[in-house]
Amino acid sequence: GDSVTQMEGPVTLSEEAFLTINCTYTATGYPSLFWYVQYPGEGLQLLLKATKADDKGSNKGFEATYRKETTSFHLEKGSVQVSDSAVYFCALSDGSSNTGKLIFGQGTTLQVKP
Amino acid sequence: NAGVMQNPRHLVRRRGQEARLRCSPMKGHSHVYWYRQLPEEGLKFMVYLQKENIIDESGMPKERFSAEFPKEGPSILRIQQVVRGDSAAYFCASSPPGNYGYTFGSGTRLTVV
């Protein structure tokens, strides 16, 4: 079945460092891809999405490009802030069910130190 | 326009009791999804409902768990005879028809003691 694999965390960076969180997927068909962010004690918020190959999603300085050839959707940010500390989840739409169901990776914790 | 409202935020139950988790979707959203997040894991799909219909319950445990989304009122996730392994965060999300643009609630954190 479809699945999402994220790099293990935690990822610890200094403020203003460059961020990459790797995400790869296996899927049948042509899923949409998402990044969600979860701040402590809160629900998930959609950070960005891409619906087809070569699309780039971007929001709040974060971006990710849908790479069909490498089945990847890596999250990047040029200069992280302490306020970016959170858990980041990569997800894809389950194309086999056509019900809007999402399949999530296990999450990557980002800690940004001042 | 209020977001997705879940209550309670925290729920403590003794083993064998029942847990009822409520979710009020965003106004205009007729689709509701429930996900479970076990400690240190990602979210796992449980069930997808539309008003008065269960569309996909492929992620629901076969026993003790049930969900409904009545014509009026919130969606309810019900867990009977809770066990320690049910301790998790349960998230509800809603969306308009035909749209993957979920909005998640803040979750209910269930602790079984």
mmCIF file of N, CA and C in Angstrom, chain A residues 49-95:
data_model
loop_
_atom_site.group_PDB
_atom_site.id
_atom_site.type_symbol
_atom_site.label_atom_id
_atom_site.label_comp_id
_atom_site.label_asym_id
_atom_site.label_seq_id
_atom_site.Cartn_x
_atom_site.Cartn_y
_atom_site.Cartn_z
ATOM 1 N N LYS A 49 1.228 22.436 0.099
ATOM 2 C CA LYS A 49 0.837 21.234 -0.626
ATOM 3 C C LYS A 49 1.220 21.371 -2.096
ATOM 4 N N ALA A 50 1.248 20.222 -2.782
ATOM 5 C CA ALA A 50 1.487 20.185 -4.223
ATOM 6 C C ALA A 50 0.627 19.069 -4.797
ATOM 7 N N THR A 51 -0.005 19.333 -5.892
ATOM 8 C CA THR A 51 -0.985 18.382 -6.415
ATOM 9 C C THR A 51 -0.506 17.602 -7.628
ATOM 10 N N LYS A 52 0.594 18.016 -8.243
ATOM 11 C CA LYS A 52 1.084 17.243 -9.392
ATOM 12 C C LYS A 52 2.595 17.397 -9.510
ATOM 13 N N ALA A 53 3.169 16.521 -10.304
ATOM 14 C CA ALA A 53 4.628 16.487 -10.459
ATOM 15 C C ALA A 53 5.173 17.848 -10.881
ATOM 16 N N ASP A 54 6.310 18.200 -10.259
ATOM 17 C CA ASP A 54 7.048 19.448 -10.508
ATOM 18 C C ASP A 54 6.386 20.674 -9.892
ATOM 19 N N ASP A 55 5.245 20.514 -9.263
ATOM 20 C CA ASP A 55 4.647 21.622 -8.524
ATOM 21 C C ASP A 55 5.528 21.961 -7.337
ATOM 22 N N LYS A 56 5.608 23.242 -7.013
ATOM 23 C CA LYS A 56 6.300 23.661 -5.799
ATOM 24 C C LYS A 56 5.274 24.289 -4.874
ATOM 25 N N GLY A 57 5.167 23.756 -3.673
ATOM 26 C CA GLY A 57 4.339 24.377 -2.650
ATOM 27 C C GLY A 57 5.211 25.273 -1.794
ATOM 28 N N SER A 58 4.657 26.402 -1.350
ATOM 29 C CA SER A 58 5.444 27.302 -0.513
ATOM 30 C C SER A 58 4.532 28.059 0.428
ATOM 31 N N ASN A 59 5.092 28.387 1.612
ATOM 32 C CA ASN A 59 4.327 29.117 2.618
ATOM 33 C C ASN A 59 5.271 29.489 3.750
ATOM 34 N N LYS A 60 5.216 30.714 4.214
ATOM 35 C CA LYS A 60 5.984 31.177 5.384
ATOM 36 C C LYS A 60 7.483 30.899 5.245
ATOM 37 N N GLY A 61 8.004 30.952 4.050
ATOM 38 C CA GLY A 61 9.428 30.717 3.828
ATOM 39 C C GLY A 61 9.780 29.256 3.615
ATOM 40 N N PHE A 62 8.822 28.354 3.857
ATOM 41 C CA PHE A 62 9.038 26.935 3.597
ATOM 42 C C PHE A 62 8.658 26.628 2.152
ATOM 43 N N GLU A 63 9.352 25.649 1.571
ATOM 44 C CA GLU A 63 8.952 25.192 0.249
ATOM 45 C C GLU A 63 9.302 23.724 0.058
ATOM 46 N N ALA A 64 8.574 23.096 -0.863
ATOM 47 C CA ALA A 64 8.817 21.692 -1.194
ATOM 48 C C ALA A 64 8.366 21.468 -2.626
ATOM 49 N N THR A 65 9.137 20.660 -3.357
ATOM 50 C CA THR A 65 8.838 20.399 -4.763
ATOM 51 C C THR A 65 8.487 18.927 -4.937
ATOM 52 N N TYR A 66 7.412 18.683 -5.639
ATOM 53 C CA TYR A 66 6.905 17.341 -5.920
ATOM 54 C C TYR A 66 7.774 16.729 -7.016
ATOM 55 N N ARG A 67 8.637 15.781 -6.634
ATOM 56 C CA ARG A 67 9.546 15.146 -7.577
ATOM 57 C C ARG A 67 9.095 13.722 -7.838
ATOM 58 N N LYS A 68 8.488 13.525 -8.987
ATOM 59 C CA LYS A 68 7.959 12.191 -9.285
ATOM 60 C C LYS A 68 9.103 11.215 -9.573
ATOM 61 N N GLU A 69 10.169 11.697 -10.217
ATOM 62 C CA GLU A 69 11.251 10.785 -10.615
ATOM 63 C C GLU A 69 11.982 10.196 -9.419
ATOM 64 N N THR A 70 12.019 10.965 -8.316
ATOM 65 C CA THR A 70 12.681 10.462 -7.106
ATOM 66 C C THR A 70 11.670 10.159 -6.006
ATOM 67 N N THR A 71 10.408 10.247 -6.308
ATOM 68 C CA THR A 71 9.298 10.060 -5.334
ATOM 69 C C THR A 71 9.612 10.755 -4.017
ATOM 70 N N SER A 72 9.890 12.040 -4.119
ATOM 71 C CA SER A 72 10.276 12.807 -2.923
ATOM 72 C C SER A 72 9.518 14.118 -2.848
ATOM 73 N N PHE A 73 9.478 14.653 -1.627
ATOM 74 C CA PHE A 73 8.808 15.934 -1.378
ATOM 75 C C PHE A 73 9.512 16.563 -0.175
ATOM 76 N N HIS A 74 10.770 16.870 -0.320
ATOM 77 C CA HIS A 74 11.596 17.364 0.780
ATOM 78 C C HIS A 74 11.206 18.790 1.162
ATOM 79 N N LEU A 75 11.157 19.038 2.461
ATOM 80 C CA LEU A 75 10.804 20.364 2.976
ATOM 81 C C LEU A 75 12.080 21.166 3.210
ATOM 82 N N GLU A 76 12.091 22.418 2.762
ATOM 83 C CA GLU A 76 13.271 23.273 2.933
ATOM 84 C C GLU A 76 12.871 24.654 3.426
ATOM 85 N N LYS A 77 13.796 25.250 4.166
ATOM 86 C CA LYS A 77 13.657 26.661 4.534
ATOM 87 C C LYS A 77 15.046 27.249 4.637
ATOM 88 N N GLY A 78 15.209 28.422 4.100
ATOM 89 C CA GLY A 78 16.537 29.016 4.005
ATOM 90 C C GLY A 78 17.114 29.488 5.328
ATOM 91 N N SER A 79 16.229 29.915 6.244
ATOM 92 C CA SER A 79 16.722 30.501 7.493
ATOM 93 C C SER A 79 15.661 30.267 8.572
ATOM 94 N N VAL A 80 15.927 29.295 9.441
ATOM 95 C CA VAL A 80 14.902 28.940 10.426
ATOM 96 C C VAL A 80 14.941 29.894 11.619
ATOM 97 N N GLN A 81 13.800 29.968 12.293
ATOM 98 C CA GLN A 81 13.650 30.777 13.498
ATOM 99 C C GLN A 81 13.271 29.873 14.663
ATOM 100 N N VAL A 82 13.478 30.381 15.863
ATOM 101 C CA VAL A 82 13.108 29.610 17.055
ATOM 102 C C VAL A 82 11.624 29.217 16.993
ATOM 103 N N SER A 83 10.813 30.106 16.469
ATOM 104 C CA SER A 83 9.365 29.865 16.384
ATOM 105 C C SER A 83 9.003 28.744 15.411
ATOM 106 N N ASP A 84 9.950 28.266 14.631
ATOM 107 C CA ASP A 84 9.693 27.137 13.718
ATOM 108 C C ASP A 84 9.798 25.794 14.436
ATOM 109 N N SER A 85 10.210 25.805 15.688
ATOM 110 C CA SER A 85 10.325 24.564 16.454
ATOM 111 C C SER A 85 8.953 23.910 16.559
ATOM 112 N N ALA A 86 8.860 22.679 16.061
ATOM 113 C CA ALA A 86 7.574 21.986 15.982
ATOM 114 C C ALA A 86 7.843 20.588 15.424
ATOM 115 N N VAL A 87 6.755 19.833 15.259
ATOM 116 C CA VAL A 87 6.844 18.540 14.584
ATOM 117 C C VAL A 87 6.265 18.699 13.180
ATOM 118 N N TYR A 88 6.979 18.218 12.197
ATOM 119 C CA TYR A 88 6.577 18.358 10.793
ATOM 120 C C TYR A 88 6.223 16.981 10.229
ATOM 121 N N PHE A 89 5.053 16.929 9.594
ATOM 122 C CA PHE A 89 4.551 15.678 9.024
ATOM 123 C C PHE A 89 4.393 15.816 7.518
ATOM 124 N N CYS A 90 4.930 14.837 6.818
ATOM 125 C CA CYS A 90 4.709 14.709 5.386
ATOM 126 C C CYS A 90 3.522 13.763 5.186
ATOM 127 N N ALA A 91 2.696 14.037 4.191
ATOM 128 C CA ALA A 91 1.517 13.197 3.977
ATOM 129 C C ALA A 91 1.173 13.139 2.505
ATOM 130 N N LEU A 92 0.467 12.087 2.126
ATOM 131 C CA LEU A 92 -0.037 11.994 0.763
ATOM 132 C C LEU A 92 -1.489 11.568 0.787
ATOM 133 N N SER A 93 -2.170 11.938 -0.269
ATOM 134 C CA SER A 93 -3.563 11.525 -0.402
ATOM 135 C C SER A 93 -3.596 10.093 -0.890
ATOM 136 N N ASP A 94 -4.498 9.329 -0.320
ATOM 137 C CA ASP A 94 -4.609 7.916 -0.665
ATOM 138 C C ASP A 94 -5.408 7.780 -1.955
ATOM 139 N N GLY A 95 -4.713 7.648 -3.054
ATOM 140 C CA GLY A 95 -5.378 7.601 -4.353
ATOM 141 C C GLY A 95 -6.203 6.358 -4.558
#
